[in-house]
């Protein structure tokens, strides 16, 4: 059974930082393209960042320079370091694994507000 479990969401002030983590089981993690997506109220889910098995990263323009995605193949985990947070970063963030098909976590809420 495939499981992706996110943690680390919460409330941050504008300009602040948060770190999201996602641990996985049931997949060959080292072969998967891992990613983070987000969905704000009333909006479609959008790509935030991805990282390939070889460590190549890709970011949405809106988060480039502020967010960093990383993976630990030994721990079957992927992280998203978020800094210089803005109110428009408020959304539910989803961990994603792409391995022939897409697998999703349950999501974790990130709220950026003063």
PDB file of C-alpha atoms in Angstrom:
ATOM      1  CA  UNK A   1       0.000   0.000   0.000  1.00  0.00           C
ATOM      2  CA  UNK A   2       1.383   3.355  -1.044  1.00  0.00           C
ATOM      3  CA  UNK A   3       1.421   6.057   1.609  1.00  0.00           C
ATOM      4  CA  UNK A   4       2.641   9.650   1.480  1.00  0.00           C
ATOM      5  CA  UNK A   5       2.386  11.506   4.768  1.00  0.00           C
ATOM      6  CA  UNK A   6       3.014  15.245   4.977  1.00  0.00           C
ATOM      7  CA  UNK A   7       3.914  17.190   8.080  1.00  0.00           C
ATOM      8  CA  UNK A   8       5.156  20.628   9.025  1.00  0.00           C
ATOM      9  CA  UNK A   9       2.363  22.900   7.898  1.00  0.00           C
ATOM     10  CA  UNK A  10       0.933  25.619  10.065  1.00  0.00           C
ATOM     11  CA  UNK A  11       0.735  29.359  10.512  1.00  0.00           C
ATOM     12  CA  UNK A  12       3.539  31.703   9.560  1.00  0.00           C
ATOM     13  CA  UNK A  13       3.858  35.450   9.364  1.00  0.00           C
ATOM     14  CA  UNK A  14       4.683  37.182   6.091  1.00  0.00           C
ATOM     15  CA  UNK A  15       8.423  36.980   5.601  1.00  0.00           C
ATOM     16  CA  UNK A  16       8.638  33.911   7.790  1.00  0.00           C
ATOM     17  CA  UNK A  17       9.671  30.331   7.109  1.00  0.00           C
ATOM     18  CA  UNK A  18       8.217  26.860   7.281  1.00  0.00           C
ATOM     19  CA  UNK A  19       9.553  23.412   6.475  1.00  0.00           C
ATOM     20  CA  UNK A  20       7.333  20.704   5.039  1.00  0.00           C
ATOM     21  CA  UNK A  21       8.270  17.040   5.123  1.00  0.00           C
ATOM     22  CA  UNK A  22       6.816  14.028   3.371  1.00  0.00           C
ATOM     23  CA  UNK A  23       7.636  10.456   4.234  1.00  0.00           C
ATOM     24  CA  UNK A  24       6.685   7.652   1.891  1.00  0.00           C
ATOM     25  CA  UNK A  25       6.187   3.916   1.946  1.00  0.00           C
ATOM     26  CA  UNK A  26       5.112   1.325  -0.555  1.00  0.00           C
ATOM     27  CA  UNK A  27       6.978   2.826  -3.510  1.00  0.00           C
ATOM     28  CA  UNK A  28      10.479   2.552  -4.921  1.00  0.00           C
ATOM     29  CA  UNK A  29      11.293   6.022  -3.666  1.00  0.00           C
ATOM     30  CA  UNK A  30      14.698   6.362  -5.278  1.00  0.00           C
ATOM     31  CA  UNK A  31      13.125   5.915  -8.719  1.00  0.00           C
ATOM     32  CA  UNK A  32      10.275   8.383  -8.234  1.00  0.00           C
ATOM     33  CA  UNK A  33      10.057  11.990  -9.288  1.00  0.00           C
ATOM     34  CA  UNK A  34       8.920  13.711  -6.108  1.00  0.00           C
ATOM     35  CA  UNK A  35       7.066  16.955  -5.960  1.00  0.00           C
ATOM     36  CA  UNK A  36       5.023  19.433  -3.987  1.00  0.00           C
ATOM     37  CA  UNK A  37       1.791  20.926  -5.249  1.00  0.00           C
ATOM     38  CA  UNK A  38      -0.582  23.359  -3.606  1.00  0.00           C
ATOM     39  CA  UNK A  39      -4.211  24.319  -3.851  1.00  0.00           C
ATOM     40  CA  UNK A  40      -5.622  27.584  -2.574  1.00  0.00           C
ATOM     41  CA  UNK A  41      -9.349  28.025  -1.940  1.00  0.00           C
ATOM     42  CA  UNK A  42     -11.231  28.433  -5.195  1.00  0.00           C
ATOM     43  CA  UNK A  43      -8.162  27.701  -7.303  1.00  0.00           C
ATOM     44  CA  UNK A  44      -6.788  24.731  -9.168  1.00  0.00           C
ATOM     45  CA  UNK A  45      -3.991  22.624  -7.774  1.00  0.00           C
ATOM     46  CA  UNK A  46      -0.663  23.928  -9.033  1.00  0.00           C
ATOM     47  CA  UNK A  47       2.879  22.697  -9.180  1.00  0.00           C
ATOM     48  CA  UNK A  48       5.250  24.172  -6.604  1.00  0.00           C
ATOM     49  CA  UNK A  49       8.447  22.170  -7.091  1.00  0.00           C
ATOM     50  CA  UNK A  50       9.745  18.824  -8.268  1.00  0.00           C
ATOM     51  CA  UNK A  51      12.948  16.865  -7.836  1.00  0.00           C
ATOM     52  CA  UNK A  52      14.054  13.925  -9.935  1.00  0.00           C
ATOM     53  CA  UNK A  53      15.770  10.792  -8.754  1.00  0.00           C
ATOM     54  CA  UNK A  54      19.041  12.382  -9.824  1.00  0.00           C
ATOM     55  CA  UNK A  55      18.407  15.562  -7.883  1.00  0.00           C
ATOM     56  CA  UNK A  56      17.377  17.877 -10.704  1.00  0.00           C
ATOM     57  CA  UNK A  57      14.933  20.452  -9.396  1.00  0.00           C
ATOM     58  CA  UNK A  58      12.207  22.524 -10.984  1.00  0.00           C
ATOM     59  CA  UNK A  59      10.241  25.367  -9.407  1.00  0.00           C
ATOM     60  CA  UNK A  60       7.192  27.423 -10.181  1.00  0.00           C
ATOM     61  CA  UNK A  61       8.155  30.994 -11.023  1.00  0.00           C
ATOM     62  CA  UNK A  62       6.208  32.246  -8.024  1.00  0.00           C
ATOM     63  CA  UNK A  63       8.424  30.387  -5.543  1.00  0.00           C
ATOM     64  CA  UNK A  64      11.811  30.440  -7.275  1.00  0.00           C
ATOM     65  CA  UNK A  65      14.443  31.813  -4.949  1.00  0.00           C
ATOM     66  CA  UNK A  66      12.234  31.390  -1.887  1.00  0.00           C
ATOM     67  CA  UNK A  67      11.495  27.654  -1.728  1.00  0.00           C
ATOM     68  CA  UNK A  68      13.924  24.725  -1.832  1.00  0.00           C
ATOM     69  CA  UNK A  69      12.992  21.111  -2.461  1.00  0.00           C
ATOM     70  CA  UNK A  70      15.265  18.288  -1.361  1.00  0.00           C
ATOM     71  CA  UNK A  71      15.107  14.532  -0.987  1.00  0.00           C
ATOM     72  CA  UNK A  72      16.710  11.897   1.201  1.00  0.00           C
ATOM     73  CA  UNK A  73      16.630   8.550  -0.568  1.00  0.00           C
ATOM     74  CA  UNK A  74      17.868   6.758   2.547  1.00  0.00           C
ATOM     75  CA  UNK A  75      14.843   7.991   4.506  1.00  0.00           C
ATOM     76  CA  UNK A  76      12.320   7.849   1.628  1.00  0.00           C
ATOM     77  CA  UNK A  77      11.543  11.472   2.344  1.00  0.00           C
ATOM     78  CA  UNK A  78      11.213  14.763   0.522  1.00  0.00           C
ATOM     79  CA  UNK A  79      11.209  18.223   2.085  1.00  0.00           C
ATOM     80  CA  UNK A  80      10.200  21.702   1.075  1.00  0.00           C
ATOM     81  CA  UNK A  81      11.946  24.588   2.769  1.00  0.00           C
ATOM     82  CA  UNK A  82       9.853  27.732   2.413  1.00  0.00           C
ATOM     83  CA  UNK A  83      11.178  31.174   3.255  1.00  0.00           C
ATOM     84  CA  UNK A  84      10.136  34.772   2.632  1.00  0.00           C
ATOM     85  CA  UNK A  85       6.580  33.546   2.812  1.00  0.00           C
ATOM     86  CA  UNK A  86       3.795  35.667   1.366  1.00  0.00           C
ATOM     87  CA  UNK A  87       0.048  35.631   2.049  1.00  0.00           C
ATOM     88  CA  UNK A  88      -0.453  34.268  -1.468  1.00  0.00           C
ATOM     89  CA  UNK A  89       1.459  31.139  -0.438  1.00  0.00           C
ATOM     90  CA  UNK A  90      -1.513  30.194   1.726  1.00  0.00           C
ATOM     91  CA  UNK A  91      -2.823  26.853   0.495  1.00  0.00           C
ATOM     92  CA  UNK A  92      -3.049  23.164   1.195  1.00  0.00           C
ATOM     93  CA  UNK A  93       0.274  21.640   0.173  1.00  0.00           C
ATOM     94  CA  UNK A  94       0.348  18.128  -1.241  1.00  0.00           C
ATOM     95  CA  UNK A  95       3.242  15.747  -1.556  1.00  0.00           C
ATOM     96  CA  UNK A  96       3.347  13.911  -4.865  1.00  0.00           C
ATOM     97  CA  UNK A  97       5.220  10.887  -6.165  1.00  0.00           C
ATOM     98  CA  UNK A  98       5.349  10.178  -9.878  1.00  0.00           C
ATOM     99  CA  UNK A  99       6.224   6.591 -10.684  1.00  0.00           C
ATOM    100  CA  UNK A 100       4.283   5.515 -13.719  1.00  0.00           C
ATOM    101  CA  UNK A 101       1.285   7.098 -12.077  1.00  0.00           C
ATOM    102  CA  UNK A 102       0.730   9.870  -9.591  1.00  0.00           C
ATOM    103  CA  UNK A 103       0.451   9.235  -5.875  1.00  0.00           C
ATOM    104  CA  UNK A 104      -0.734  11.903  -3.435  1.00  0.00           C
ATOM    105  CA  UNK A 105      -0.554  12.648   0.237  1.00  0.00           C
ATOM    106  CA  UNK A 106      -3.497  13.937   2.223  1.00  0.00           C
ATOM    107  CA  UNK A 107      -2.208  17.500   2.274  1.00  0.00           C
ATOM    108  CA  UNK A 108      -1.079  19.916   4.960  1.00  0.00           C
ATOM    109  CA  UNK A 109      -2.385  23.431   5.486  1.00  0.00           C
ATOM    110  CA  UNK A 110      -0.023  26.385   5.222  1.00  0.00           C
ATOM    111  CA  UNK A 111      -1.397  29.761   6.252  1.00  0.00           C
ATOM    112  CA  UNK A 112       0.616  32.954   5.903  1.00  0.00           C
ATOM    113  CA  UNK A 113      -0.956  35.798   7.794  1.00  0.00           C
ATOM    114  CA  UNK A 114      -0.077  38.532  10.232  1.00  0.00           C
TER     115      UNK A 114
END
